[in-house]
């Protein structure tokens, strides 16, 4: 059986179980070519999705995705895997709703079960001003046909019995924004699904290949880099690759990679910490978010509680994590669910977030011809991954910025038109 | 009752004169003090302790310590208790986890029948169609199979835990021989030492050693006990090492708290955790009765439990040889000892629920009920990982060793090499001396470079070179896997075959393999499994172990309860100096950010009307207040406010608004100039902290040459707003040293004077309610006196308190917006109506480039006054303004109230600029879905837009 197009199914699972036959590789180990039509830097969700949609929707298959480590080793595998579309602005809703649509059909589109769990997403309100913001979001969502409403504490308790909704707590739960389609996805599976599907369409996935420089010519800066120039390829730890189009999908390292093309970015990199507990029998049916307490929590199908918080205030590329994070996290989670004090934290980690001043991404063309960016994804890159890939692929293939990302252009920083989903994106995941 | 308890052992931990009663799955059992839950059950003949995660295979004792993957049990309301190390207590209710309906008859066993179809990552390859079945059926079933104990979320111990800070010179993680020797030598060198041991008693592997080991242990213990410089913490785990040797210790069994988190800043950290025994991979290696050599040594010597009757021992090291001796002395028949160093091997074990037969590499089959393996060690280098080290694999010794450590972290004991007890002690002693020397130098530096009450004794200690004699590395065969496949990860039910399959599918880096198969992702986080997983990957890729690398061990070293991390509940609420009075006088409270404050005392409509007609008092202490002093204050104000500040005269106050770098309104308030170089800034209540931090950020980092001193005085000054047409009459009776007449004290002025005899009160004449009003900032110690004097003196004027709700009504009647309510995270300055305030020709202001761009735009929403055409309908705040019957969004109502003064509903709203003209009719969609019409007003203010009431 040829590897390309090998489809997974219950039948195949039975067959392999009976014959004990080997499964084919999910993706191949291709021989690197000297040139590609498109080189995508960063083998995470965004880079792989962009490659997949280039091949799938536009027939552009002479594409390489290069990564200095393994696939999905950055933010794609370190986030807390939450998806939702109950944003605050019509533009935000349209963008993230498209992403949620792609997540909804992803398992069959990519022939890999990404274990989407639309279990319902609760954003708790502890103050009357938070409740007002929840009402605002719900009212916008309703007008845009997004399933979203404000519910009272009794309903919160019914949906999630382990929450303390009594009124005498320090942070009483006055209500919540309830978004039934929100939920979690197995984030690694999304990466592998895109990688496998892109590979099957002919895209080259080059792991352990670090980009050392981006080659340019004709630009204003040194070595032909910078505005006015154009991209000619990349220099990697495994040799030079020439390409007329280079796409930066490197999240936490985005500004360092972009400097290689002479395109500075208005980005600072901050760690975002997360943690997971030992497994316990499933008792938490929904995704629970508290903006006031800077915490979000869900329980995996394996029984572990996965926690996230807000980004660390100090910019750094280190991912060591801090004790204070776990202390504050535990304190806040127990304010919401005092009955879980005997659960044990098993592991803490952090990932790097590429933060922009307006909490919105930077996408599309730059002043260097052929050099495109899909960066600045901060703390919300996972839920946007599919639509970001789809729109970046469209932008590359058509040479025209896709409508959905028109407001995310890099020029807004010099022309003074910062956009923002701050109210929705900066808190709550 | 205890068929497997053997006669007294020299090193046993149990006190045979005691009886401890407990239950196991509802049945009554007894053990002794000193027993673990597992040893007491094993002594009573219990062989099955749990069912495995995926296939629900029967599991028995495997490593008989904290890391045993098969001994997680439920104790009362506590899940996932490690029965291999948790000491037995009277009355414990212990039960098996992850079984249904019972440990003996577990229906999950059905998974074994289909096990061949449940290979690594099987769930990624099926359940894709039809999609709805995944949500409605498959996933629900999968979630039922989640492992672990049960959380009793109805009972809470939140807040019962405690924390402590410590500052030892030397902190030692591990109380084995090397760790104890290090503690003694460090203390002798003059260092304060904290010695932390995970088990309830010191000694490490000496505890289950022979008689001469026990003698060494007794000497070490008495020496440690006699040393005043050593604090011993047993039953405590060093759970994390963070930057600058910030160390987390989880102390269990503290008399005052279930667990205590000790946070220690250590000069030197000595890592001495010993070694963890590595399982051997072969078919049936998780059958009950297969144990590690250390397990049988601990069971026999510490708890006097005979682990089986007929044993086959596979050994590649002296540990196996010692196990043989221990088993013989416990009366276990040794069927055969297989020496892995000369090629002997076990390929398979048969038996359901207990080992029956052992198949050897040479084709023979032996009958036995106990299989003991001693095939190598894993160095638990977690704490070294956390200090930045990446340990390196040594094929000769078949384990990982520390590589490059920072100066303030040292390793000793088995983690660094092999040796006799004497050699381990010597290395420990030298390490302790070195750790002390480095720590004392750090202590000296700290005492000399920061202001302290004590100064260091003597000169700065010299740098001591690291000339320790390294421990040897005894050659050890690379014994990882037999010719058959067996379990690599016992907690996750992952076999070497699963790992091979994953590698062949392309998950051929250790990180990808981990994520795909979940190997090492269970509760022990790879303490038992990591090295075997790496060896299987090396085999699959046909490369050396060293080329495979390892995953990174992250905190915590072993899991730590959320209760311990949280500690006591510390979620304070701020109260003004008048809050007691409010509560004694009928106030209904409101939680507003950090503060609790009165929302109302009675009817807020009446409170509002009293302000319009007479005079009202409101406690506005939460208003952020910053005392600014220095010659460069005007520069700072110019920088952070959008308007001009250079010419503000002494005695005047001015309104200012701030925007972020994105041009979005972030805060507002008034600032007054009290004296030449002295200003008082007020901020919003919610923004008080953020504005202070922002000012300090500028002053400390970007403008450090400016001479400005900022002091937050929010709580130090109690703020009282006296509002209403009779407010001047009231104050004239109480204020001294200030001429309150309109000419002498005009609108937007500030004076300092005496109120009710209290000196140094700051009085400014401003208004949020739209009435003649004064804001008093009174030293908080005298606030109650001033407040009560105002009420008593003004009783004939109608003086009465009003709460936040009345203030919200009043400000909305007047059309004053609230940052964060009527503006939001998208509102640039023009939306808030700040066109007249912003000065775009200023040299520098935070957000200036964005402001310039924003004022060129014509599409930004506009804040307007809005009145529903039906005056009895009050639209909910946040409901949307739409285009007629369509769903096109054109704005939203940001504030709404019924106005007692006007007798109608009033609103502020953000609308699309094409709807902003006065008289425009708009459609408002209420939360219940119905639509009403409303009319845009000429002004934000619904009442007195010219401001005549407040300028009298």
mmCIF file of C-alpha atoms in Angstrom, chain A residues 7-10 13-14 17-18 20 23-27 29 70-72 77-78 89-90 104-105 107-108 111-113 115-119 127-128 132 135-136 139-140 142-144 157 161-162 169-172 186 188-189 192 207 277-285 299-304 307 318-324 326-327 330-335 338-349 357 412 415-418 420-423, chain B residues 53 77-82 86 98 116-117 119 122-129 131 134-135 139 142-144 146-153 155-158 161 163 242-243 246 248 261 263 386 492 501 503-509 511-512 514-516 518 521-523 525 552 554-556 559-563 565-566 569 571-573 590-591 593-594 661-662 808 821 824-826 828 850 853 857 877-880 882 887 889 892 894 925-927:
data_model
loop_
_atom_site.group_PDB
_atom_site.id
_atom_site.type_symbol
_atom_site.label_atom_id
_atom_site.label_comp_id
_atom_site.label_asym_id
_atom_site.label_seq_id
_atom_site.Cartn_x
_atom_site.Cartn_y
_atom_site.Cartn_z
ATOM 1 C CA UNK A 7 -6.487 6.651 5.467
ATOM 2 C CA UNK A 8 -7.258 5.938 9.086
ATOM 3 C CA UNK A 9 -10.540 4.316 10.073
ATOM 4 C CA UNK A 10 -12.042 1.889 12.536
ATOM 5 C CA UNK A 13 -7.577 -0.227 13.325
ATOM 6 C CA UNK A 14 -9.198 -3.672 13.253
ATOM 7 C CA UNK A 17 -4.950 -5.207 15.315
ATOM 8 C CA UNK A 18 -5.532 -8.578 13.655
ATOM 9 C CA UNK A 20 -0.234 -6.784 13.793
ATOM 10 C CA UNK A 23 1.342 1.451 10.444
ATOM 11 C CA UNK A 24 2.870 3.683 7.778
ATOM 12 C CA UNK A 25 4.699 6.825 8.826
ATOM 13 C CA UNK A 26 2.414 9.760 9.546
ATOM 14 C CA UNK A 27 4.752 11.925 7.513
ATOM 15 C CA UNK A 29 11.422 12.178 5.888
ATOM 16 C CA UNK A 70 10.472 18.912 16.279
ATOM 17 C CA UNK A 71 6.991 19.588 14.906
ATOM 18 C CA UNK A 72 4.737 21.407 17.357
ATOM 19 C CA UNK A 77 2.090 21.965 22.212
ATOM 20 C CA UNK A 78 2.204 24.229 25.242
ATOM 21 C CA UNK A 89 -16.288 42.652 17.995
ATOM 22 C CA UNK A 90 -17.977 41.540 14.767
ATOM 23 C CA UNK A 104 -15.520 21.296 13.711
ATOM 24 C CA UNK A 105 -14.837 19.412 10.514
ATOM 25 C CA UNK A 107 -11.245 15.286 12.098
ATOM 26 C CA UNK A 108 -12.828 14.216 8.835
ATOM 27 C CA UNK A 111 -8.619 12.070 8.604
ATOM 28 C CA UNK A 112 -7.247 12.270 12.129
ATOM 29 C CA UNK A 113 -9.309 12.490 15.275
ATOM 30 C CA UNK A 115 -10.678 14.998 19.764
ATOM 31 C CA UNK A 116 -12.593 18.242 19.651
ATOM 32 C CA UNK A 117 -14.709 18.442 22.750
ATOM 33 C CA UNK A 118 -17.417 21.092 22.505
ATOM 34 C CA UNK A 119 -18.181 20.849 26.176
ATOM 35 C CA UNK A 127 -18.238 42.010 39.581
ATOM 36 C CA UNK A 128 -21.120 43.930 38.130
ATOM 37 C CA UNK A 132 -21.878 44.064 31.988
ATOM 38 C CA UNK A 135 -23.782 40.924 28.534
ATOM 39 C CA UNK A 136 -22.088 43.014 25.863
ATOM 40 C CA UNK A 139 -25.562 40.550 22.812
ATOM 41 C CA UNK A 140 -22.984 40.944 20.027
ATOM 42 C CA UNK A 142 -26.493 36.681 19.459
ATOM 43 C CA UNK A 143 -26.727 39.192 16.646
ATOM 44 C CA UNK A 144 -24.020 37.267 14.798
ATOM 45 C CA UNK A 157 -23.865 25.487 39.452
ATOM 46 C CA UNK A 161 -21.314 21.553 40.333
ATOM 47 C CA UNK A 162 -17.782 21.830 41.741
ATOM 48 C CA UNK A 169 -16.956 34.447 48.966
ATOM 49 C CA UNK A 170 -14.286 37.001 48.208
ATOM 50 C CA UNK A 171 -14.991 36.719 44.496
ATOM 51 C CA UNK A 172 -18.676 35.794 44.318
ATOM 52 C CA UNK A 186 -6.108 17.706 21.566
ATOM 53 C CA UNK A 188 -0.797 17.931 19.417
ATOM 54 C CA UNK A 189 -3.235 16.004 17.238
ATOM 55 C CA UNK A 192 0.050 16.103 13.485
ATOM 56 C CA UNK A 207 12.702 19.091 11.225
ATOM 57 C CA UNK A 277 -2.521 18.027 37.974
ATOM 58 C CA UNK A 278 -2.478 14.307 38.524
ATOM 59 C CA UNK A 279 -5.504 12.579 37.045
ATOM 60 C CA UNK A 280 -8.717 12.182 38.978
ATOM 61 C CA UNK A 281 -12.034 10.751 37.889
ATOM 62 C CA UNK A 282 -13.772 13.277 35.651
ATOM 63 C CA UNK A 283 -15.810 15.817 37.635
ATOM 64 C CA UNK A 284 -15.388 19.075 35.684
ATOM 65 C CA UNK A 285 -17.576 19.021 32.574
ATOM 66 C CA UNK A 299 -10.274 18.603 32.723
ATOM 67 C CA UNK A 300 -8.776 16.423 30.025
ATOM 68 C CA UNK A 301 -10.211 13.109 28.932
ATOM 69 C CA UNK A 302 -7.350 11.584 30.942
ATOM 70 C CA UNK A 303 -8.697 13.202 34.103
ATOM 71 C CA UNK A 304 -6.007 15.832 34.591
ATOM 72 C CA UNK A 307 -4.598 25.350 34.221
ATOM 73 C CA UNK A 318 13.303 31.671 29.217
ATOM 74 C CA UNK A 319 10.672 29.052 29.910
ATOM 75 C CA UNK A 320 11.712 27.983 33.413
ATOM 76 C CA UNK A 321 8.534 28.874 35.237
ATOM 77 C CA UNK A 322 8.164 30.262 38.722
ATOM 78 C CA UNK A 323 6.996 29.016 42.095
ATOM 79 C CA UNK A 324 4.874 32.122 42.556
ATOM 80 C CA UNK A 326 1.820 27.888 41.017
ATOM 81 C CA UNK A 327 1.029 29.462 44.376
ATOM 82 C CA UNK A 330 -3.626 27.255 43.294
ATOM 83 C CA UNK A 331 -5.010 30.014 45.490
ATOM 84 C CA UNK A 332 -7.232 31.313 42.748
ATOM 85 C CA UNK A 333 -8.442 27.925 41.574
ATOM 86 C CA UNK A 334 -9.352 27.005 45.142
ATOM 87 C CA UNK A 335 -11.300 30.246 45.494
ATOM 88 C CA UNK A 338 -12.459 24.958 47.302
ATOM 89 C CA UNK A 339 -13.143 21.217 47.261
ATOM 90 C CA UNK A 340 -10.142 20.273 45.151
ATOM 91 C CA UNK A 341 -7.367 21.238 47.558
ATOM 92 C CA UNK A 342 -6.178 17.628 47.734
ATOM 93 C CA UNK A 343 -5.529 17.367 44.010
ATOM 94 C CA UNK A 344 -1.839 17.536 43.297
ATOM 95 C CA UNK A 345 -0.020 19.649 40.773
ATOM 96 C CA UNK A 346 2.079 17.314 38.642
ATOM 97 C CA UNK A 347 3.895 19.530 36.182
ATOM 98 C CA UNK A 348 4.311 23.183 35.339
ATOM 99 C CA UNK A 349 5.655 24.566 32.098
ATOM 100 C CA UNK A 357 0.726 46.458 21.707
ATOM 101 C CA UNK A 412 -0.921 49.787 11.148
ATOM 102 C CA UNK A 415 -0.065 54.539 10.120
ATOM 103 C CA UNK A 416 -1.631 54.644 13.565
ATOM 104 C CA UNK A 417 -4.529 52.296 13.298
ATOM 105 C CA UNK A 418 -4.068 49.727 15.984
ATOM 106 C CA UNK A 420 -7.894 45.416 19.228
ATOM 107 C CA UNK A 421 -9.727 42.576 20.788
ATOM 108 C CA UNK A 422 -8.140 43.625 24.033
ATOM 109 C CA UNK A 423 -11.351 43.478 25.970
ATOM 110 C CA UNK B 53 -4.968 2.618 33.516
ATOM 111 C CA UNK B 77 -11.443 12.035 50.463
ATOM 112 C CA UNK B 78 -7.823 12.106 49.327
ATOM 113 C CA UNK B 79 -7.123 10.646 45.890
ATOM 114 C CA UNK B 80 -3.888 9.216 44.519
ATOM 115 C CA UNK B 81 -2.228 8.522 47.881
ATOM 116 C CA UNK B 82 1.114 6.721 47.526
ATOM 117 C CA UNK B 86 2.323 6.863 53.173
ATOM 118 C CA UNK B 98 -9.977 3.108 38.866
ATOM 119 C CA UNK B 116 -4.494 -5.478 20.317
ATOM 120 C CA UNK B 117 -6.701 -2.831 18.715
ATOM 121 C CA UNK B 119 -2.241 0.448 20.184
ATOM 122 C CA UNK B 122 -5.419 4.428 18.474
ATOM 123 C CA UNK B 123 -7.923 7.118 19.372
ATOM 124 C CA UNK B 124 -6.429 9.467 16.799
ATOM 125 C CA UNK B 125 -7.256 7.000 14.052
ATOM 126 C CA UNK B 126 -10.926 6.320 14.579
ATOM 127 C CA UNK B 127 -14.176 7.819 15.879
ATOM 128 C CA UNK B 128 -13.968 10.430 13.109
ATOM 129 C CA UNK B 129 -17.317 9.673 11.484
ATOM 130 C CA UNK B 131 -18.805 13.400 13.867
ATOM 131 C CA UNK B 134 -17.664 11.431 18.906
ATOM 132 C CA UNK B 135 -19.224 14.148 21.074
ATOM 133 C CA UNK B 139 -15.813 10.732 24.184
ATOM 134 C CA UNK B 142 -13.400 7.583 27.000
ATOM 135 C CA UNK B 143 -13.821 10.048 29.860
ATOM 136 C CA UNK B 144 -15.264 7.322 32.062
ATOM 137 C CA UNK B 146 -9.938 8.410 33.084
ATOM 138 C CA UNK B 147 -7.691 7.020 35.813
ATOM 139 C CA UNK B 148 -7.054 8.273 39.319
ATOM 140 C CA UNK B 149 -9.017 8.686 42.498
ATOM 141 C CA UNK B 150 -12.151 10.589 43.250
ATOM 142 C CA UNK B 151 -12.345 14.231 44.238
ATOM 143 C CA UNK B 152 -14.875 14.965 46.958
ATOM 144 C CA UNK B 153 -15.493 18.494 45.822
ATOM 145 C CA UNK B 155 -15.690 18.993 51.301
ATOM 146 C CA UNK B 156 -12.917 21.536 51.511
ATOM 147 C CA UNK B 157 -9.629 21.876 53.349
ATOM 148 C CA UNK B 158 -8.784 25.071 51.455
ATOM 149 C CA UNK B 161 -2.494 24.672 54.877
ATOM 150 C CA UNK B 163 3.593 28.420 54.479
ATOM 151 C CA UNK B 242 13.886 28.127 40.829
ATOM 152 C CA UNK B 243 16.154 31.026 39.880
ATOM 153 C CA UNK B 246 14.659 29.820 45.438
ATOM 154 C CA UNK B 248 10.187 24.972 47.351
ATOM 155 C CA UNK B 261 5.049 24.870 51.730
ATOM 156 C CA UNK B 263 10.031 28.669 50.587
ATOM 157 C CA UNK B 386 15.648 22.921 37.047
ATOM 158 C CA UNK B 492 0.144 4.803 31.439
ATOM 159 C CA UNK B 501 5.224 1.634 16.653
ATOM 160 C CA UNK B 503 8.836 5.643 16.225
ATOM 161 C CA UNK B 504 8.001 3.838 13.013
ATOM 162 C CA UNK B 505 5.062 6.178 12.455
ATOM 163 C CA UNK B 506 7.425 9.148 12.534
ATOM 164 C CA UNK B 507 7.301 10.059 16.226
ATOM 165 C CA UNK B 508 10.990 9.410 16.423
ATOM 166 C CA UNK B 509 12.171 12.235 18.633
ATOM 167 C CA UNK B 511 9.489 14.694 22.668
ATOM 168 C CA UNK B 512 7.176 13.582 19.848
ATOM 169 C CA UNK B 514 6.157 11.274 24.573
ATOM 170 C CA UNK B 515 3.303 13.349 23.224
ATOM 171 C CA UNK B 516 1.999 10.636 20.921
ATOM 172 C CA UNK B 518 1.859 9.680 26.632
ATOM 173 C CA UNK B 521 3.266 11.787 31.279
ATOM 174 C CA UNK B 522 1.824 10.008 34.336
ATOM 175 C CA UNK B 523 2.144 10.890 38.004
ATOM 176 C CA UNK B 525 6.673 12.001 35.344
ATOM 177 C CA UNK B 552 13.057 17.879 30.354
ATOM 178 C CA UNK B 554 10.131 20.266 35.222
ATOM 179 C CA UNK B 555 8.848 21.162 38.672
ATOM 180 C CA UNK B 556 7.590 19.740 40.890
ATOM 181 C CA UNK B 559 3.313 16.175 42.859
ATOM 182 C CA UNK B 560 2.294 18.768 45.449
ATOM 183 C CA UNK B 561 -1.244 19.486 46.604
ATOM 184 C CA UNK B 562 -3.064 22.589 45.440
ATOM 185 C CA UNK B 563 -3.925 23.240 49.091
ATOM 186 C CA UNK B 565 0.574 25.709 47.146
ATOM 187 C CA UNK B 566 -2.304 28.004 48.021
ATOM 188 C CA UNK B 569 -6.473 32.154 52.171
ATOM 189 C CA UNK B 571 -7.584 37.522 49.505
ATOM 190 C CA UNK B 572 -7.915 40.747 51.481
ATOM 191 C CA UNK B 573 -10.610 43.363 50.928
ATOM 192 C CA UNK B 590 -20.849 46.402 46.911
ATOM 193 C CA UNK B 591 -17.594 44.596 46.074
ATOM 194 C CA UNK B 593 -12.342 45.517 42.754
ATOM 195 C CA UNK B 594 -10.193 45.571 45.865
ATOM 196 C CA UNK B 661 0.251 53.461 23.597
ATOM 197 C CA UNK B 662 -2.663 52.330 21.432
ATOM 198 C CA UNK B 808 -24.137 56.556 39.312
ATOM 199 C CA UNK B 821 -17.850 51.484 31.297
ATOM 200 C CA UNK B 824 -13.821 50.218 26.564
ATOM 201 C CA UNK B 825 -10.717 48.489 25.324
ATOM 202 C CA UNK B 826 -11.405 49.781 21.825
ATOM 203 C CA UNK B 828 -9.816 55.878 21.331
ATOM 204 C CA UNK B 850 -2.019 56.895 17.757
ATOM 205 C CA UNK B 853 -4.034 59.125 13.627
ATOM 206 C CA UNK B 857 -10.486 59.264 11.326
ATOM 207 C CA UNK B 877 -26.525 48.330 29.951
ATOM 208 C CA UNK B 878 -24.588 46.684 27.091
ATOM 209 C CA UNK B 879 -27.606 46.085 24.893
ATOM 210 C CA UNK B 880 -26.981 46.731 21.234
ATOM 211 C CA UNK B 882 -28.889 48.020 15.529
ATOM 212 C CA UNK B 887 -28.715 42.472 12.845
ATOM 213 C CA UNK B 889 -24.562 46.505 14.906
ATOM 214 C CA UNK B 892 -24.483 49.970 22.234
ATOM 215 C CA UNK B 894 -23.082 51.864 27.842
ATOM 216 C CA UNK B 925 -32.379 45.709 20.793
ATOM 217 C CA UNK B 926 -33.125 44.795 24.386
ATOM 218 C CA UNK B 927 -31.722 41.653 25.997
#
